[in-house]
Amino acid sequence: MPTIKHALATFLVLTASVAMLKAQSAPTLLVDIDHRAATSLDGEWHIIVDPYFGGLYSFHREIKKDGYFQDVDPADNKTRPIEYDFSKSPTLKIPGDWNTQTDSLYYYEGPLWYERKFDYTPKPQNRVFFHIGAANYRAKLWVNGQHICDHEGGFTPFDCEVTAALKPGQNSAVINVDNTRIEDGVPTLNTDWWNYGGLTRDVSLVTVPEHFIDDYDLHLSRADHKTIEGYVHVDHAAAGASIHVSIPELKVDTNATTDAEGRAAITLHLQGIQLWAPETPKLYKVNISTGPDTLTDDMGFRTVEVQGTKILLNGRPIYLRGICIHAEAPYRTGRAYSEKDADTLLGWAKEMGANFVRLAHYPHDERMTRAADRMGILVWSEVPTYWALQFDNPTVLAKAEQQLHEEQRRDRDKASVILWSVANETPNTPARTLFLSTLADKAREYDPTRLVTAALLVRGQGNSKIVDDPLGKALDVIGTNEYIGWYEKTPEDAANTTWNIAYDKPLIMSEFGGDAKAGLHGGDHDRWTEEYQANIFRNQIVMLNKIPQLRGTTPWLLMDFRSPVRKLPGIQDDFNRKGLIAPDGTKKKAFFILQKAYQDNSLGKPE
Ligand code: GCU
C-alpha cells in the first residue's frame, strides 16, 4: 500500500517534470499571415517515430532533461549514450500527413518527432514568429532546445514567438506531433474520417516589427451598404498609435488611433462598391498600416443575414446550391493542403453548378477559403465538435472554444465564409445542448456579422421527419442530416416523406446520399452501384422540393474519402464511397443528376 510519503514524492516528481515541460509562450494567431513575407520551412524534415514517447518521458514517465528535443550533437556522447540521431533518420515531406507518405505509417497513431536545421540572420527591432498552418492533433515546438509552445487541435493555425530563442546562423527546430485520439479531445475517439497525422499545412518563420497588426475585422455594415466598419488591433501597442486603412480602388482611406488595448475602431464611407457575390466575386486590395508595419489583404465585402425562413445575401434571398467536401486530396488522396487541391475540389463543385460548399467537419486549409473567395463559392465552416464529445467536461468546452476562435480569427476576412457550424450529429442531451448553445453564443459574440448553424439529427415518425432538436433555438440556420434510402428505408420512401420543422428558420439539408463504387453498375435497387446512388438522388430531389423553408442542400459529398470504419473489400477498402466523384476524378451518375438540378434551378427556392 503506497505511503503518504510515496504519494507526495510522486506528486512532486510529476509537478516538477510538468513544470520542466512548461512552454515559454502561449501560441497566438497572426491574421492574414499568407500575405506576410515569410521564410518557408516546408520540405523534407527528419523524423523519429516514437510510439512510447521515449523521446520525452523517462522510464518512470518523468519528463526527460535530455529528450529528442534537445539541441545536441549526437557525437557528443562522452558522458552518456545518445540513442538517436535525426541527421541519420528518415525524412518526411511537410506539409503532408504521414499516413500516406509511407506504408509503415499508414495506420500510425502516436507521437512522431520532426527535426530540421535552418539559417537565420537576426533583424534588430523585429520579432519572429514560428507559424504552423496545422498539426494534427497535439504539437510541441522546441527551437535550439528551448521549449517554445504547445498546441492542441488538428485543423487550425498557431504562431509562437521565437525571437529570444533564435541565434545568428544555424538554428534547429524540433516539433513533436501526436495524433493519438483522446476521450476529452475535439474531435473525440470516433470519426468517420482517417486520422491523418502530422504537420499537414505550411510551416514558416515570419518576421514582424516590434508593434505589428495581428488582428482586424473589416466588414460591410448590414444597415448601410456604403459603410465598412470594424477594428484593427496592433500587438504590444500603447494607446495613441496611428493606423491607416485604405482601399485604393475605391478611393477611400481613413486614419485612426489605438486605445489602451491596442485596438482602433475603423469606419470607411464608400461612394459605391461592387458587392461580393457568387456571380461577382469581387475582391479589393485593402492596405492596413501602423508605423513600419504594412499589411495587404484581398477582401470582398457583402452582408449575410436571415429574415424569417430566408437567407439574404446583400439583402436578397438566396438558395444555397451546395455540396459537402472533406479535405481529402484529389487523385493522390491524403490530407488536402495545396492550391491545386483547392482549385480541383472547388472547380468540381462549380462544374456541378454549386454556389456553396460545406467544408466538413473541421476548418480546411486557408487556401480553400481563399480559393472560395476568388471563385465565388459560399462556405459553411465547421469545428470538429463531432458526434459524442464529453459535453459535460468544461475542459472540452474550452478546447472547442479555442478551435472556434482560431477558425474565426483566421477566416474572418473571407467574404465566402457565411456560416459558422458549431456541431455535427451530436446526441440530444441537456449537457450537449448547453455546451453547444454556449459555443453558438461565443461564435456570435466574436463575429456578429455571420450566421451560426449546426448539422442536427432528426427523428422520424412513420413517413415524416421531425426537426425539434432543442439546439435549434441557438441557431440562425438549421442544418439537418438524413440518409433515407441508405441507412434507412428505400430510395423511393424519400419521395413520400414529409418534414415537420419546429423552427421558423431557414433549413439546409446538410447531408443525404449513399455509397456507390465508381464503375459498379446494376439496377436502381442494387446497393453500392451508381444506379442505386442515382436513384437516391432522384427521390431526394422530389422530397426536398416539398419543404417550404428549404434554403440550401449539401449532399454527402463531393468526393470519396478515406475512413477507418469503411472495410467492405473490393468496394470500400478504407474509403467512404458516398462521393459523387471518385478520387481519380471519375464522375458517378448521381453527379449529373445533381448538376442538372442545380443548373436548371429545379432544386430549391430562395424564398
Ligand atoms: C454522417 C456523418 C459523416 C459520415 C456520414 C456517413 O452523417 O456526419 O461524417 O461520413 O454520415 O455515414 O457516410
Coordinates of C-alpha atoms and ligand atoms in Angstrom, one line a residue:
M1 CA 0.0 0.0 0.0
P2 CA 1.8 3.3 -1.2
T3 CA 2.5 5.5 1.8
I4 CA 1.6 9.2 2.0
K5 CA 5.4 9.9 1.7
H6 CA 5.4 7.9 -1.6
A7 CA 2.4 9.6 -3.0
L8 CA 3.9 13.0 -2.1
A9 CA 7.2 12.1 -3.8
T10 CA 5.3 11.0 -7.0
F11 CA 3.3 14.2 -6.9
L12 CA 6.4 16.3 -6.5
V13 CA 8.2 14.5 -9.4
L14 CA 5.2 14.9 -11.7
T15 CA 4.7 18.6 -10.9
A16 CA 8.5 19.2 -11.3
S17 CA 8.5 17.4 -14.6
V18 CA 5.4 19.2 -15.9
A19 CA 6.9 22.4 -14.7
M20 CA 10.1 21.4 -16.5
L21 CA 7.9 20.9 -19.7
K22 CA 6.4 24.4 -19.3
A23 CA 6.5 26.1 -22.6
Q24 CA 7.9 29.7 -22.9
S25 CA 4.8 31.2 -24.5
A26 CA 1.2 30.5 -25.4
P27 CA 0.5 30.3 -29.1
T28 CA -1.3 33.2 -30.8
L29 CA -2.6 33.6 -34.4
L30 CA -1.4 36.2 -36.8
V31 CA -4.2 37.2 -39.1
D32 CA -3.6 37.4 -42.9
I33 CA -0.3 35.7 -42.4
D34 CA -0.4 34.4 -46.0
H35 CA 0.2 37.9 -47.2
R36 CA 3.2 38.5 -44.9
A37 CA 6.8 37.9 -46.1
A38 CA 7.9 34.6 -44.7
T39 CA 10.8 32.1 -44.7
S40 CA 9.2 28.8 -45.7
L41 CA 10.3 25.8 -43.7
D42 CA 8.3 23.4 -45.9
G43 CA 10.2 20.5 -47.4
E44 CA 11.9 17.4 -46.1
W45 CA 12.2 17.1 -42.3
H46 CA 13.9 14.3 -40.4
I47 CA 11.6 12.2 -38.3
I48 CA 11.6 9.8 -35.4
V49 CA 8.6 7.6 -34.9
D50 CA 8.2 7.3 -31.1
P51 CA 5.1 5.2 -30.1
Y52 CA 6.4 5.0 -26.5
F53 CA 7.2 8.8 -26.3
G54 CA 10.6 7.7 -25.1
G55 CA 12.0 11.0 -26.6
L56 CA 10.1 12.9 -23.9
Y57 CA 9.5 10.6 -21.0
S58 CA 12.0 8.6 -18.9
F59 CA 11.3 5.0 -17.8
H60 CA 9.5 6.5 -14.7
R61 CA 7.4 8.6 -17.0
E62 CA 9.0 11.8 -15.9
I63 CA 10.0 14.4 -18.4
K64 CA 13.5 13.8 -19.6
K65 CA 16.1 16.6 -19.5
D66 CA 17.9 15.1 -22.5
G67 CA 15.0 14.2 -24.7
Y68 CA 14.9 14.3 -28.5
F69 CA 14.1 18.0 -28.2
Q70 CA 17.5 19.0 -27.0
D71 CA 19.9 20.7 -29.3
V72 CA 22.9 18.3 -29.1
D73 CA 25.4 16.8 -31.4
P74 CA 24.8 13.0 -31.3
A75 CA 28.6 12.6 -31.4
D76 CA 28.9 14.2 -28.1
N77 CA 28.1 11.0 -26.2
K78 CA 31.0 11.1 -23.8
T79 CA 29.1 11.3 -20.6
R80 CA 26.0 9.2 -21.7
P81 CA 24.9 7.3 -24.8
I82 CA 22.8 9.4 -27.1
E83 CA 20.4 6.9 -28.7
Y84 CA 19.0 8.9 -31.6
D85 CA 20.4 10.9 -34.5
F86 CA 18.0 13.0 -36.6
S87 CA 20.6 13.6 -39.3
K88 CA 20.7 9.8 -40.0
S89 CA 17.0 9.4 -39.6
P90 CA 14.4 9.1 -42.5
T91 CA 12.6 12.2 -43.7
L92 CA 9.0 13.1 -44.5
K93 CA 7.7 16.0 -46.6
I94 CA 6.0 19.0 -44.9
P95 CA 3.2 19.9 -45.5
G96 CA 1.7 16.5 -45.6
D97 CA 0.1 13.8 -43.4
W98 CA 2.5 10.9 -42.5
N99 CA -0.1 8.1 -43.2
T100 CA 0.0 8.4 -47.0
Q101 CA 3.7 9.2 -47.4
T102 CA 5.0 5.7 -46.3
D103 CA 3.1 2.4 -45.8
S104 CA 4.8 1.9 -42.5
L105 CA 2.9 4.8 -41.1
Y106 CA -0.5 4.1 -42.8
Y107 CA -2.2 3.2 -39.5
Y108 CA 0.2 5.0 -37.2
E109 CA -1.4 7.0 -34.4
G110 CA 1.0 8.3 -31.8
P111 CA 3.9 10.7 -31.2
L112 CA 6.3 11.5 -34.0
W113 CA 9.2 13.9 -33.9
Y114 CA 10.2 16.2 -36.7
E115 CA 13.5 18.0 -36.9
R116 CA 15.3 20.3 -39.3
K117 CA 18.1 22.9 -39.2
F118 CA 17.6 26.4 -40.7
D119 CA 19.7 29.5 -41.0
Y120 CA 18.6 32.8 -39.6
T121 CA 20.0 36.4 -39.6
P122 CA 18.5 38.5 -36.7
K123 CA 17.0 41.8 -37.8
P124 CA 17.1 44.4 -35.0
Q125 CA 13.8 45.9 -33.7
N126 CA 12.0 42.9 -35.2
R127 CA 10.2 39.9 -33.8
V128 CA 10.0 36.4 -35.2
F129 CA 7.1 34.0 -35.1
F130 CA 7.1 30.3 -35.9
H131 CA 4.0 29.7 -38.0
I132 CA 2.4 26.3 -38.1
G133 CA -0.6 26.1 -40.5
A134 CA -1.9 22.9 -38.7
A135 CA -0.6 20.0 -36.7
N136 CA -2.8 17.0 -36.1
Y137 CA -3.5 16.7 -33.1
R138 CA -1.2 17.9 -30.3
A139 CA 2.0 19.6 -31.0
K140 CA 5.1 20.8 -29.0
L141 CA 7.7 23.1 -30.5
W142 CA 11.3 23.5 -29.5
V143 CA 13.8 25.9 -31.1
N144 CA 17.5 25.4 -30.2
G145 CA 16.4 23.1 -27.4
Q146 CA 14.1 25.7 -25.8
H147 CA 10.5 24.6 -25.3
I148 CA 8.6 27.4 -27.1
C149 CA 4.9 26.4 -27.1
D150 CA 2.3 23.7 -27.2
H151 CA -0.9 23.5 -29.2
E152 CA -3.9 21.2 -29.3
G153 CA -6.3 20.9 -32.3
G154 CA -5.5 19.5 -35.6
F155 CA -7.1 21.9 -38.1
T156 CA -6.3 25.5 -37.1
P157 CA -3.1 27.5 -37.3
F158 CA -0.9 28.8 -34.5
D159 CA 2.0 31.2 -34.2
C160 CA 4.7 31.1 -31.5
E161 CA 7.2 33.8 -30.8
V162 CA 10.8 32.6 -31.1
T163 CA 12.6 36.0 -31.2
A164 CA 14.5 35.2 -28.0
A165 CA 15.4 31.6 -28.8
L166 CA 16.9 32.3 -32.3
K167 CA 20.6 32.8 -32.9
P168 CA 22.5 34.1 -35.9
G169 CA 23.4 31.3 -38.3
Q170 CA 22.3 27.7 -37.9
N171 CA 19.3 27.0 -35.7
S172 CA 17.3 23.8 -35.0
A173 CA 13.6 23.3 -34.8
V174 CA 12.1 20.1 -33.2
I175 CA 8.4 19.6 -33.3
N176 CA 6.6 16.6 -31.7
V177 CA 3.2 15.9 -33.2
D178 CA 0.9 13.3 -31.5
N179 CA -2.3 12.3 -33.3
T180 CA -3.3 9.9 -30.5
R181 CA -7.1 10.1 -30.3
I182 CA -8.2 11.1 -26.7
E183 CA -11.6 10.9 -25.0
D184 CA -11.6 14.6 -24.0
G185 CA -10.4 15.6 -27.4
V186 CA -12.2 17.7 -30.1
P187 CA -12.9 15.5 -32.1
T188 CA -13.0 12.6 -29.7
L189 CA -12.3 8.9 -30.2
N190 CA -14.6 8.1 -33.1
T191 CA -14.7 9.8 -36.6
D192 CA -15.8 8.7 -40.0
W193 CA -12.6 10.2 -41.4
W194 CA -8.9 9.0 -41.4
N195 CA -6.9 10.4 -38.5
Y196 CA -4.2 11.8 -40.8
G197 CA -1.3 12.8 -38.5
G198 CA 1.5 15.3 -38.8
L199 CA 2.4 18.8 -39.9
T200 CA -0.4 18.8 -42.5
R201 CA -0.1 22.5 -43.6
D202 CA 2.7 25.1 -44.2
V203 CA 5.4 25.8 -41.7
S204 CA 7.3 29.1 -41.8
L205 CA 9.2 31.9 -40.0
V206 CA 7.5 35.3 -40.1
T207 CA 9.3 38.5 -39.1
V208 CA 7.3 41.5 -37.9
P209 CA 8.2 44.9 -36.4
E210 CA 8.0 45.3 -32.6
H211 CA 4.5 46.6 -32.9
F212 CA 2.6 44.9 -35.7
I213 CA -1.0 44.3 -36.9
D214 CA -2.1 40.9 -35.5
D215 CA -5.9 41.1 -35.9
Y216 CA -8.6 43.0 -37.7
D217 CA -12.2 42.9 -38.7
L218 CA -13.4 44.9 -41.7
H219 CA -16.9 44.2 -42.9
L220 CA -19.8 45.8 -44.7
S221 CA -22.5 47.2 -42.4
R222 CA -25.8 45.3 -42.7
A223 CA -27.6 48.6 -42.1
D224 CA -25.7 50.6 -44.7
H225 CA -24.1 49.0 -47.7
K226 CA -22.0 52.2 -48.2
T227 CA -20.1 51.8 -44.9
I228 CA -17.3 49.4 -44.0
E229 CA -16.8 49.1 -40.2
G230 CA -14.6 47.2 -37.8
Y231 CA -11.4 47.5 -36.0
V232 CA -7.6 47.0 -36.3
H233 CA -5.5 45.6 -33.4
V234 CA -1.8 46.2 -33.0
D235 CA 0.2 43.8 -30.9
H236 CA 2.1 45.4 -28.0
A237 CA 0.8 48.9 -29.0
A238 CA 0.1 51.5 -26.4
A239 CA -2.8 54.0 -26.7
G240 CA -2.5 56.6 -29.4
A241 CA -0.7 54.5 -32.1
S242 CA -1.8 55.7 -35.5
I243 CA -3.4 53.3 -38.0
H244 CA -4.1 53.9 -41.7
V245 CA -6.6 51.8 -43.7
S246 CA -7.1 52.4 -47.4
I247 CA -8.8 50.7 -50.4
P248 CA -7.2 52.4 -53.3
E249 CA -9.6 51.0 -56.0
L250 CA -12.5 52.6 -54.0
K251 CA -10.5 55.8 -53.4
V252 CA -11.3 55.6 -49.7
D253 CA -9.0 55.7 -46.7
T254 CA -9.1 56.6 -43.0
N255 CA -6.8 57.2 -40.1
A256 CA -7.5 56.0 -36.5
T257 CA -5.6 55.6 -33.3
T258 CA -5.4 52.7 -30.9
D259 CA -7.0 52.6 -27.4
A260 CA -5.3 51.3 -24.3
E261 CA -5.8 47.7 -25.6
G262 CA -4.1 48.5 -28.9
R263 CA -7.4 48.5 -30.8
A264 CA -8.6 51.2 -33.2
A265 CA -12.2 51.4 -34.4
I266 CA -12.4 51.8 -38.2
T267 CA -15.2 53.3 -40.4
L268 CA -14.9 53.8 -44.1
H269 CA -17.6 55.7 -46.0
L270 CA -17.9 54.5 -49.6
Q271 CA -19.1 56.2 -52.8
G272 CA -20.0 52.9 -54.5
I273 CA -18.8 49.3 -54.2
Q274 CA -19.2 46.0 -56.2
L275 CA -20.6 43.7 -53.6
W276 CA -19.1 40.2 -53.3
A277 CA -21.5 37.5 -54.5
P278 CA -21.1 34.1 -56.3
E279 CA -21.8 35.7 -59.7
T280 CA -19.5 38.7 -58.9
P281 CA -16.7 37.5 -56.5
K282 CA -15.1 41.0 -56.5
L283 CA -12.0 41.3 -54.2
Y284 CA -10.4 44.6 -53.3
K285 CA -6.8 45.2 -52.2
V286 CA -7.1 46.5 -48.6
N287 CA -4.0 48.2 -47.1
I288 CA -3.6 48.4 -43.4
S289 CA -0.5 50.1 -41.8
T290 CA 0.9 51.3 -38.5
G291 CA 4.4 52.6 -38.2
P292 CA 6.8 50.3 -40.1
D293 CA 4.2 47.5 -40.4
T294 CA 2.0 47.3 -43.6
L295 CA -0.3 44.5 -44.4
T296 CA -2.3 44.0 -47.6
D297 CA -5.3 41.7 -47.9
D298 CA -7.6 40.7 -50.8
M299 CA -11.1 41.2 -49.4
G300 CA -14.7 41.0 -50.7
F301 CA -17.5 42.9 -49.0
R302 CA -21.0 41.5 -48.7
T303 CA -23.7 41.1 -46.0
V304 CA -25.5 37.9 -44.9
E305 CA -28.5 37.7 -42.6
V306 CA -31.7 35.8 -42.1
Q307 CA -35.2 37.1 -42.4
G308 CA -37.8 34.6 -41.3
T309 CA -37.1 31.5 -43.3
K310 CA -35.0 33.4 -45.9
I311 CA -31.2 33.7 -46.1
L312 CA -30.4 37.2 -47.5
L313 CA -27.1 37.8 -49.3
N314 CA -26.6 41.5 -49.8
G315 CA -30.2 41.9 -48.9
R316 CA -31.5 39.5 -51.5
P317 CA -32.9 36.0 -50.9
I318 CA -30.5 33.2 -52.0
Y319 CA -30.7 29.4 -52.4
L320 CA -27.5 27.6 -51.4
R321 CA -26.8 25.0 -54.1
G322 CA -24.2 23.1 -52.2
I323 CA -22.1 20.0 -51.6
C324 CA -20.1 18.7 -48.6
I325 CA -16.4 18.3 -49.0
H326 CA -13.8 16.5 -46.9
A327 CA -10.2 17.8 -47.0
E328 CA -9.1 14.6 -48.9
A329 CA -6.7 15.3 -51.7
P330 CA -8.0 14.5 -55.2
Y331 CA -6.0 11.9 -57.1
R332 CA -3.2 11.3 -54.6
T333 CA -5.6 11.1 -51.5
G334 CA -4.3 12.1 -48.0
R335 CA -4.9 15.4 -46.3
A336 CA -5.5 18.1 -48.8
Y337 CA -3.5 21.3 -48.4
S338 CA -2.3 22.7 -51.8
E339 CA -3.6 25.4 -54.1
K340 CA -4.1 22.6 -56.7
D341 CA -6.2 20.6 -54.2
A342 CA -8.4 23.6 -53.5
D343 CA -8.8 24.5 -57.2
T344 CA -9.6 21.0 -58.2
L345 CA -12.2 20.4 -55.4
L346 CA -13.9 23.7 -55.8
G347 CA -13.6 23.5 -59.6
W348 CA -15.7 20.3 -59.5
A349 CA -18.2 21.9 -57.2
K350 CA -18.5 24.8 -59.7
E351 CA -18.8 22.3 -62.6
M352 CA -21.7 20.8 -60.6
G353 CA -23.5 24.2 -60.6
A354 CA -22.8 24.8 -56.8
N355 CA -22.6 28.2 -55.3
F356 CA -21.9 26.9 -51.8
V357 CA -19.8 24.2 -50.0
R358 CA -19.9 22.7 -46.5
L359 CA -16.3 22.2 -45.5
A360 CA -16.7 19.1 -43.3
H361 CA -16.1 18.5 -40.4
Y362 CA -13.2 20.8 -39.5
P363 CA -11.6 24.0 -40.8
H364 CA -9.9 23.3 -44.1
D365 CA -6.6 24.8 -45.3
E366 CA -6.7 28.6 -45.7
R367 CA -6.1 28.1 -49.4
M368 CA -9.6 26.6 -49.6
T369 CA -11.3 29.7 -48.3
R370 CA -9.0 32.0 -50.3
A371 CA -10.0 30.0 -53.4
A372 CA -13.7 30.2 -52.5
D373 CA -13.3 33.9 -52.2
R374 CA -11.8 34.1 -55.7
M375 CA -14.2 31.6 -57.3
G376 CA -17.4 33.0 -55.7
I377 CA -18.3 29.9 -53.7
L378 CA -20.1 30.5 -50.3
V379 CA -18.7 28.5 -47.4
W380 CA -20.1 26.7 -44.3
S381 CA -17.1 26.3 -42.0
E382 CA -17.2 23.9 -39.0
V383 CA -15.2 23.0 -35.9
P384 CA -14.9 19.2 -35.2
T385 CA -17.4 19.1 -32.4
Y386 CA -18.5 15.8 -34.0
W387 CA -20.7 13.0 -32.6
A388 CA -20.3 12.2 -28.9
L389 CA -17.8 14.6 -27.3
Q390 CA -17.5 14.8 -23.5
F391 CA -20.2 17.5 -23.3
D392 CA -20.2 17.6 -19.5
N393 CA -16.4 18.3 -19.4
P394 CA -15.5 22.0 -19.1
T395 CA -12.0 21.3 -20.4
V396 CA -13.6 20.0 -23.6
L397 CA -15.7 23.2 -24.0
A398 CA -12.6 25.3 -23.6
K399 CA -10.9 23.3 -26.4
A400 CA -13.9 23.7 -28.7
E401 CA -14.0 27.4 -27.9
Q402 CA -10.3 27.7 -28.7
Q403 CA -10.6 25.9 -32.0
L404 CA -13.7 28.0 -32.9
H405 CA -11.8 31.2 -32.0
E406 CA -8.8 30.2 -34.1
E407 CA -11.1 29.3 -37.1
Q408 CA -13.0 32.6 -36.9
R409 CA -9.9 34.7 -36.4
R410 CA -8.2 33.1 -39.4
D411 CA -11.1 33.3 -41.8
R412 CA -13.0 36.4 -40.6
D413 CA -11.5 38.3 -43.6
K414 CA -13.0 35.8 -46.1
A415 CA -16.2 37.1 -47.8
S416 CA -17.0 33.5 -48.9
V417 CA -17.5 32.2 -45.3
I418 CA -21.1 32.9 -44.3
L419 CA -21.8 30.2 -41.8
W420 CA -20.0 29.0 -38.6
S421 CA -21.1 25.5 -37.7
V422 CA -20.8 24.5 -34.1
A423 CA -21.6 20.8 -34.3
N424 CA -22.4 17.7 -36.4
E425 CA -24.8 14.9 -35.4
T426 CA -24.5 15.3 -31.6
P427 CA -26.7 13.4 -29.1
N428 CA -29.7 15.3 -27.9
T429 CA -28.8 15.6 -24.2
P430 CA -29.1 18.6 -21.8
A431 CA -25.3 18.7 -21.3
R432 CA -24.7 18.8 -25.0
T433 CA -27.4 21.4 -25.7
L434 CA -25.9 23.6 -23.0
F435 CA -22.3 23.0 -24.3
L436 CA -23.3 23.8 -27.9
S437 CA -25.6 26.8 -27.1
T438 CA -22.6 28.3 -25.2
L439 CA -20.4 27.7 -28.3
A440 CA -23.0 29.3 -30.6
D441 CA -23.2 32.4 -28.3
K442 CA -19.4 32.5 -28.4
A443 CA -19.4 32.4 -32.2
R444 CA -21.9 35.2 -32.4
E445 CA -20.1 37.3 -29.8
Y446 CA -16.8 37.1 -31.7
D447 CA -18.3 37.5 -35.1
P448 CA -21.9 39.0 -35.2
T449 CA -21.6 39.6 -39.0
R450 CA -22.1 35.9 -39.9
L451 CA -24.7 33.2 -39.2
V452 CA -24.4 30.3 -36.8
T453 CA -25.6 26.8 -37.7
A454 CA -25.1 23.1 -36.9
A455 CA -26.0 19.7 -38.6
L456 CA -28.7 18.2 -36.4
L457 CA -30.0 14.6 -36.3
V458 CA -33.7 14.3 -37.0
R459 CA -36.3 11.9 -35.6
G460 CA -38.8 10.0 -37.6
Q461 CA -42.4 9.1 -37.2
G462 CA -43.9 7.0 -39.9
N463 CA -43.5 8.9 -43.2
S464 CA -42.5 12.1 -41.6
K465 CA -39.3 13.6 -40.3
I466 CA -39.5 15.9 -37.2
V467 CA -37.0 18.6 -36.6
D468 CA -37.4 19.8 -33.0
D469 CA -33.9 19.3 -31.5
P470 CA -33.7 22.0 -28.7
L471 CA -30.3 23.1 -30.1
G472 CA -32.3 24.7 -32.9
K473 CA -33.2 27.6 -30.6
A474 CA -29.5 28.6 -30.5
L475 CA -29.0 28.6 -34.3
D476 CA -29.7 31.1 -37.1
V477 CA -29.9 28.5 -39.7
I478 CA -30.9 24.8 -39.1
G479 CA -28.9 22.1 -40.7
T480 CA -30.3 18.5 -40.7
N481 CA -28.7 15.2 -41.9
E482 CA -30.8 12.3 -43.2
Y483 CA -30.0 9.1 -45.1
I484 CA -33.4 8.0 -46.4
G485 CA -32.7 5.2 -48.9
W486 CA -29.3 4.3 -47.5
Y487 CA -29.2 3.8 -43.7
E488 CA -33.0 3.5 -43.5
K489 CA -35.9 2.8 -45.9
T490 CA -35.7 2.7 -49.7
P491 CA -34.8 5.5 -52.0
E492 CA -38.4 5.8 -53.1
D493 CA -39.6 6.4 -49.5
A494 CA -37.9 9.8 -49.6
A495 CA -40.3 11.0 -52.2
N496 CA -43.2 10.1 -49.8
T497 CA -41.6 11.7 -46.7
T498 CA -42.9 14.9 -45.2
W499 CA -41.0 17.3 -42.9
N500 CA -42.3 18.8 -39.7
I501 CA -40.0 21.6 -38.7
A502 CA -40.4 23.2 -35.3
Y503 CA -38.5 26.3 -36.2
D504 CA -39.4 29.3 -38.4
K505 CA -35.9 29.5 -39.6
P506 CA -34.1 28.7 -42.9
L507 CA -33.3 25.0 -43.3
I508 CA -30.2 23.4 -45.0
M509 CA -30.3 19.7 -45.8
S510 CA -26.7 19.3 -44.7
E511 CA -26.3 15.6 -45.5
F512 CA -28.0 13.0 -47.6
G513 CA -26.8 10.4 -50.1
G514 CA -25.4 6.8 -50.3
D515 CA -22.3 4.8 -51.2
A516 CA -21.5 3.8 -54.8
K517 CA -18.3 2.4 -56.2
A518 CA -17.5 4.3 -59.3
G519 CA -17.9 2.0 -62.3
L520 CA -20.0 -0.5 -60.5
H521 CA -23.3 -0.8 -62.3
G522 CA -26.6 -2.6 -61.8
G523 CA -30.3 -1.9 -61.1
D524 CA -31.8 1.0 -59.2
H525 CA -32.0 -1.2 -56.1
D526 CA -28.6 -2.8 -56.3
R527 CA -26.7 -1.3 -53.4
W528 CA -23.2 0.1 -54.0
T529 CA -23.9 0.7 -57.7
E530 CA -24.0 4.1 -59.4
E531 CA -27.7 3.4 -60.3
Y532 CA -28.7 2.9 -56.7
Q533 CA -27.0 6.2 -55.7
A534 CA -28.6 8.0 -58.6
N535 CA -32.0 6.6 -57.6
I536 CA -31.4 8.0 -54.1
F537 CA -30.8 11.5 -55.5
R538 CA -33.8 11.5 -57.9
N539 CA -36.1 10.7 -55.0
Q540 CA -34.4 13.1 -52.6
I541 CA -34.9 16.0 -55.0
V542 CA -38.7 15.2 -55.1
M543 CA -38.8 15.3 -51.2
L544 CA -36.6 18.3 -50.8
N545 CA -38.7 20.4 -53.1
K546 CA -41.7 19.8 -50.8
I547 CA -40.0 21.5 -47.8
P548 CA -41.1 25.2 -47.9
Q549 CA -38.3 26.6 -45.7
L550 CA -35.5 24.7 -47.5
R551 CA -32.8 27.2 -48.4
G552 CA -29.9 25.0 -49.1
T553 CA -28.7 21.5 -49.8
T554 CA -25.2 20.0 -49.2
P555 CA -25.4 16.3 -50.2
W556 CA -22.8 14.0 -48.7
L557 CA -20.5 14.5 -50.6
L558 CA -18.3 15.7 -53.4
M559 CA -15.5 13.0 -53.4
D560 CA -14.9 9.6 -51.8
F561 CA -12.6 9.9 -48.7
R562 CA -10.5 7.7 -46.6
S563 CA -12.2 6.4 -43.4
P564 CA -11.1 3.8 -40.8
V565 CA -14.6 2.4 -40.4
R566 CA -15.3 1.5 -44.1
K567 CA -14.0 -2.0 -44.6
L568 CA -16.0 -3.7 -47.4
P569 CA -13.4 -5.4 -49.6
G570 CA -13.5 -4.5 -53.3
I571 CA -15.9 -1.7 -52.7
Q572 CA -14.9 0.5 -49.8
D573 CA -11.3 -0.6 -48.9
D574 CA -10.9 2.1 -46.3
F575 CA -13.0 4.6 -48.3
N576 CA -16.4 6.1 -47.7
R577 CA -17.8 5.9 -51.2
K578 CA -20.6 8.4 -50.9
G579 CA -18.7 10.8 -53.1
L580 CA -20.3 11.8 -56.4
I581 CA -16.8 11.7 -57.8
A582 CA -14.1 9.0 -57.2
P583 CA -10.6 10.1 -56.0
D584 CA -9.4 9.6 -59.6
G585 CA -11.9 12.2 -60.8
T586 CA -14.4 9.7 -62.3
K587 CA -17.9 11.3 -62.0
K588 CA -20.7 8.9 -60.9
K589 CA -24.2 9.0 -62.4
A590 CA -25.6 10.9 -59.4
F591 CA -23.2 13.8 -60.1
F592 CA -25.1 14.6 -63.3
I593 CA -28.5 14.3 -61.6
L594 CA -27.4 16.9 -59.1
Q595 CA -25.7 19.0 -61.7
K596 CA -28.9 19.2 -63.8
A597 CA -31.0 20.1 -60.7
Y598 CA -28.6 22.9 -59.8
Q599 CA -28.0 24.2 -63.4
D600 CA -31.7 24.4 -64.2
N601 CA -32.6 25.5 -60.7
S602 CA -35.1 22.7 -60.3
L603 CA -33.9 22.1 -56.7
G604 CA -34.9 24.5 -54.0
K605 CA -36.1 28.1 -54.0
P606 CA -34.6 31.2 -52.4
E607 CA -38.0 32.2 -51.0
Ligands
GCU1 C1 -22.7 11.1 -41.0 C2 -21.6 11.9 -40.7 C3 -20.5 11.9 -41.7 C4 -20.4 10.4 -42.2 C5 -21.7 10.1 -43.0 C6 -21.7 8.7 -43.5 O1 -23.8 11.7 -41.2 O2 -21.9 13.3 -40.4 O3 -19.3 12.3 -41.1 O4 -19.3 10.3 -43.1 O5 -22.7 10.2 -42.1 O6 -22.2 7.9 -42.8 O7 -21.2 8.5 -44.6

